[in-house]
XYZ file of C-alpha atoms in Angstrom:
306
model
C -192.867 69.633 116.573
C -193.088 73.461 116.895
C -196.438 75.113 116.187
C -197.292 78.497 114.699
C -198.165 79.601 118.272
C -194.552 78.919 119.275
C -193.240 80.953 116.334
C -195.597 83.799 117.184
C -194.294 83.801 120.724
C -190.680 83.957 119.573
C -191.330 86.804 117.120
C -193.340 88.690 119.785
C -190.415 88.315 122.185
C -188.078 89.973 119.598
C -190.401 92.880 118.986
C -190.943 93.530 122.699
C -187.229 93.798 123.455
C -186.017 97.213 124.493
C -184.646 99.161 121.486
C -181.258 99.531 123.137
C -180.833 95.901 124.258
C -177.751 94.051 123.082
C -178.295 92.651 119.562
C -176.281 89.493 120.228
C -178.626 88.491 123.101
C -181.637 88.933 120.810
C -180.035 86.772 118.160
C -179.264 84.043 120.707
C -182.888 84.125 121.829
C -184.285 83.398 118.398
C -181.694 80.738 117.670
C -182.550 78.986 120.932
C -186.247 79.126 120.018
C -185.692 77.617 116.581
C -183.264 74.867 117.682
C -185.227 73.538 120.695
C -185.863 70.144 118.996
C -182.809 69.366 116.828
C -183.544 65.609 116.575
C -186.969 66.135 115.064
C -185.610 68.871 112.743
C -183.111 66.354 111.378
C -185.962 63.887 110.919
C -187.822 66.399 108.700
C -184.985 66.258 106.210
C -185.319 62.459 105.984
C -188.869 62.466 104.689
C -191.290 64.525 102.634
C -192.791 67.318 104.733
C -196.558 67.763 104.982
C -197.888 71.120 103.709
C -198.298 72.638 107.206
C -194.628 71.971 108.086
C -193.475 73.618 104.833
C -195.428 76.734 105.743
C -193.856 76.652 109.159
C -190.328 76.517 107.662
C -191.118 79.512 105.461
C -192.442 81.359 108.494
C -189.295 80.658 110.484
C -187.109 81.840 107.594
C -189.139 85.035 107.319
C -188.798 85.557 111.052
C -185.005 85.340 110.800
C -185.078 87.993 108.036
C -187.169 90.227 110.313
C -184.617 89.731 113.089
C -181.692 90.619 110.780
C -183.418 93.826 109.725
C -184.298 94.688 113.320
C -180.696 94.180 114.494
C -179.383 96.287 111.618
C -181.734 99.142 112.516
C -180.618 99.038 116.143
C -176.926 99.059 115.194
C -177.303 101.966 112.751
C -179.833 103.941 114.711
C -177.221 106.163 116.385
C -175.899 107.683 113.120
C -177.136 111.024 111.874
C -179.025 110.897 108.589
C -176.735 111.912 105.773
C -173.675 111.951 108.030
C -170.710 109.615 107.887
C -171.204 106.255 109.495
C -168.873 104.828 112.125
C -165.462 103.677 110.919
C -165.065 99.894 110.862
C -162.992 98.470 113.671
C -159.680 96.786 112.931
C -161.219 93.371 113.553
C -164.150 93.956 111.203
C -161.799 95.136 108.452
C -159.696 91.979 108.573
C -160.337 89.631 105.648
C -162.013 86.306 106.212
C -160.305 83.089 105.084
C -162.401 83.191 101.905
C -161.326 86.785 101.195
C -157.497 86.942 101.339
C -155.778 90.253 101.942
C -154.717 92.073 98.752
C -151.138 91.366 97.772
C -148.636 94.182 97.525
C -147.859 92.885 94.036
C -151.464 93.162 92.845
C -150.704 96.445 91.070
C -149.888 96.238 87.379
C -146.353 96.937 86.239
C -142.965 96.236 87.762
C -142.875 95.297 91.475
C -142.319 98.253 93.769
C -138.832 98.126 95.265
C -137.436 95.903 92.519
C -134.330 96.717 90.506
C -134.988 97.160 86.795
C -132.204 96.932 84.187
C -132.881 99.698 81.668
C -129.750 99.292 79.541
C -127.591 96.179 79.154
C -126.054 96.392 75.674
C -122.629 94.688 75.674
C -119.811 97.232 75.685
C -122.046 100.018 77.045
C -122.574 101.261 80.597
C -125.185 99.129 82.380
C -128.037 101.254 83.768
C -130.464 100.079 86.458
C -133.172 101.804 88.488
C -135.185 101.003 91.604
C -138.941 101.072 90.963
C -140.346 103.518 93.522
C -144.090 103.335 92.792
C -146.646 100.994 91.178
C -147.712 101.248 87.565
C -144.284 101.593 85.940
C -143.432 99.131 83.183
C -140.645 98.433 80.719
C -138.734 95.657 78.999
C -135.407 94.565 80.462
C -132.668 96.363 78.554
C -135.248 98.229 76.472
C -134.065 101.701 77.464
C -137.565 102.981 78.315
C -139.818 103.081 81.398
C -143.484 104.051 81.093
C -146.025 105.035 83.725
C -149.081 103.933 81.725
C -150.071 102.346 78.432
C -149.862 105.810 76.860
C -146.229 106.107 77.954
C -145.090 109.661 77.175
C -147.940 110.550 74.837
C -149.897 113.795 75.333
C -151.737 115.194 77.154
C -150.535 113.772 80.500
C -148.053 110.956 79.873
C -144.922 110.240 81.884
C -141.936 108.165 80.829
C -138.164 107.828 81.050
C -135.684 107.054 78.302
C -131.895 106.667 78.467
C -129.158 107.381 75.953
C -125.402 107.086 76.181
C -122.289 107.765 74.165
C -121.345 110.747 72.026
C -124.482 112.513 70.748
C -125.042 114.641 67.633
C -127.322 117.531 68.667
C -129.486 119.091 65.944
C -129.387 122.872 65.594
C -133.137 122.957 64.881
C -135.219 120.045 66.274
C -137.931 120.615 63.652
C -135.712 121.156 60.609
C -133.241 118.584 61.820
C -132.282 116.976 58.514
C -130.349 120.085 57.464
C -129.018 121.149 60.887
C -127.113 118.090 62.049
C -123.576 118.877 63.297
C -120.406 117.480 61.820
C -119.078 116.378 65.212
C -120.858 115.044 68.311
C -120.946 116.370 71.863
C -118.539 114.263 73.904
C -118.775 115.840 77.374
C -121.425 117.040 79.795
C -120.655 120.710 79.152
C -120.646 120.296 75.370
C -123.999 118.533 75.387
C -125.587 121.087 77.720
C -124.321 123.976 75.563
C -125.575 122.382 72.332
C -129.053 121.693 73.761
C -129.335 125.187 75.238
C -128.551 126.658 71.803
C -131.277 124.675 69.975
C -133.965 126.679 68.222
C -137.334 126.832 70.022
C -136.305 124.646 72.997
C -136.436 127.307 75.754
C -133.774 125.608 77.880
C -133.529 126.154 81.634
C -130.290 127.091 83.365
C -128.234 123.953 84.092
C -127.975 122.699 87.679
C -125.190 120.531 89.103
C -126.292 116.983 90.013
C -124.715 113.763 91.257
C -126.223 110.310 90.675
C -124.634 107.118 92.028
C -121.474 109.105 92.718
C -121.155 110.407 89.149
C -121.302 114.166 88.569
C -123.188 115.987 85.858
C -125.821 118.602 85.162
C -129.603 118.739 84.943
C -131.381 120.819 82.315
C -135.041 121.106 81.270
C -136.179 121.566 77.660
C -139.623 122.159 76.109
C -141.310 121.303 72.838
C -143.283 124.417 71.747
C -146.925 124.314 72.812
C -148.010 125.679 69.419
C -146.061 123.234 67.274
C -148.277 122.030 64.419
C -149.331 118.473 65.202
C -151.688 116.454 62.999
C -152.439 112.749 63.161
C -149.689 112.075 65.693
C -147.038 113.858 63.624
C -145.382 117.270 63.729
C -146.722 118.340 60.348
C -144.223 121.188 59.776
C -141.136 119.159 60.746
C -138.897 116.917 58.675
C -140.543 113.469 58.315
C -143.122 114.597 60.881
C -140.599 114.303 63.752
C -139.338 116.800 66.340
C -135.841 115.589 67.321
C -133.239 116.548 69.930
C -130.220 114.425 68.979
C -129.034 111.246 67.312
C -126.462 108.784 68.618
C -125.583 107.205 65.300
C -126.563 109.198 62.173
C -126.173 106.117 59.981
C -128.407 103.916 62.135
C -130.669 106.955 62.736
C -130.959 106.167 66.484
C -132.535 109.527 67.345
C -134.392 110.995 70.285
C -137.691 112.241 68.865
C -140.637 113.644 70.815
C -144.263 112.650 71.244
C -146.286 115.855 71.177
C -146.469 119.645 71.554
C -145.774 120.911 75.068
C -143.636 117.920 75.987
C -141.219 118.680 78.829
C -137.853 116.931 78.965
C -136.042 116.945 82.302
C -132.524 115.689 81.594
C -129.851 114.289 83.881
C -126.586 114.451 81.887
C -123.730 112.552 83.535
C -120.142 111.533 82.955
C -120.049 107.859 83.949
C -116.455 106.682 83.797
C -115.800 108.786 80.681
C -119.072 107.829 78.941
C -121.791 110.412 78.416
C -125.103 109.149 79.902
C -128.431 110.981 79.510
C -131.562 110.139 81.515
C -134.559 111.890 79.961
C -137.867 112.158 81.881
C -140.691 113.179 79.541
C -143.911 114.769 80.802
C -146.518 117.489 80.128
C -148.183 120.343 81.966
C -151.131 118.016 82.683
C -149.006 115.113 83.945
C -150.059 114.405 87.566
C -147.637 115.826 90.121
C -147.280 112.427 91.800
C -146.099 110.887 88.514
C -143.422 113.569 88.204
C -142.307 112.895 91.766
C -142.129 109.170 90.987
C -140.035 109.551 87.839
C -137.621 111.889 89.624
C -137.255 109.412 92.480
C -136.581 106.628 89.980
C -133.975 108.758 88.188
C -132.236 109.526 91.463
C -132.051 105.775 92.200
C -129.972 105.035 89.082
C -126.950 102.770 89.430
C -124.321 102.241 86.755
C -122.049 99.343 85.868
C -118.971 100.137 83.823
C -118.255 97.828 80.867
């Protein structure tokens, strides 16, 4: 059986080691000192220990704690106070069997690289996108993709919505109930011209674009920053809604907006004779990386003719 003199000798041997000596050799030394009589150590577990042996076990445990602290000090001693510590090596960063590596699908939302069907109504053009970044979500065939739970809400939301078919463009998006046209826009040029003529929309100059081999134009529109907005509604607008267009006036399937300052970047395409509009909604405070993501998703669009 080890005595407290043996323990004292082991601890003294740790403390007398040179400060720069290899920590692994020190650890092996103490482990050798503790495990010199394994058969008798196993016998202790088979019977009740007398008081002196209990104290000895506590002393050995304390000595191991001292060793752990001493080794840690030696390993960290070379770093400057307040400065960055050494970068972990590749081997130390590898997960242990009890800590599996994070999965690439751990992010919330649709899997990155997957194909998402945004529109699948029978008789309409099928619209699909490739998800280019984590955090985007949407229902299959739902017509909308959202970056976060807030979707395209102010002050920094990001989202995408799709429309297709002939569209009735309101002359005034705020006073829309009295400015609806008698006939819809049926071509890319007609739709661009009608949107550019809308009151208060501050349209950009159209730019030629091609998506999945189909030609069209891109145009950017704005909801006025100073539009009156109370309780989630445009208080000065008809029914509290600021609208751009409606696909079916009877069904009232309209594109309405979510807040002042909303920016709508539109890709307007002729897909086999059908007018298709991809609308990316954002704000001045929307993170630049979210804008880059939604543009990359829009550029990935593929279409299936009915």
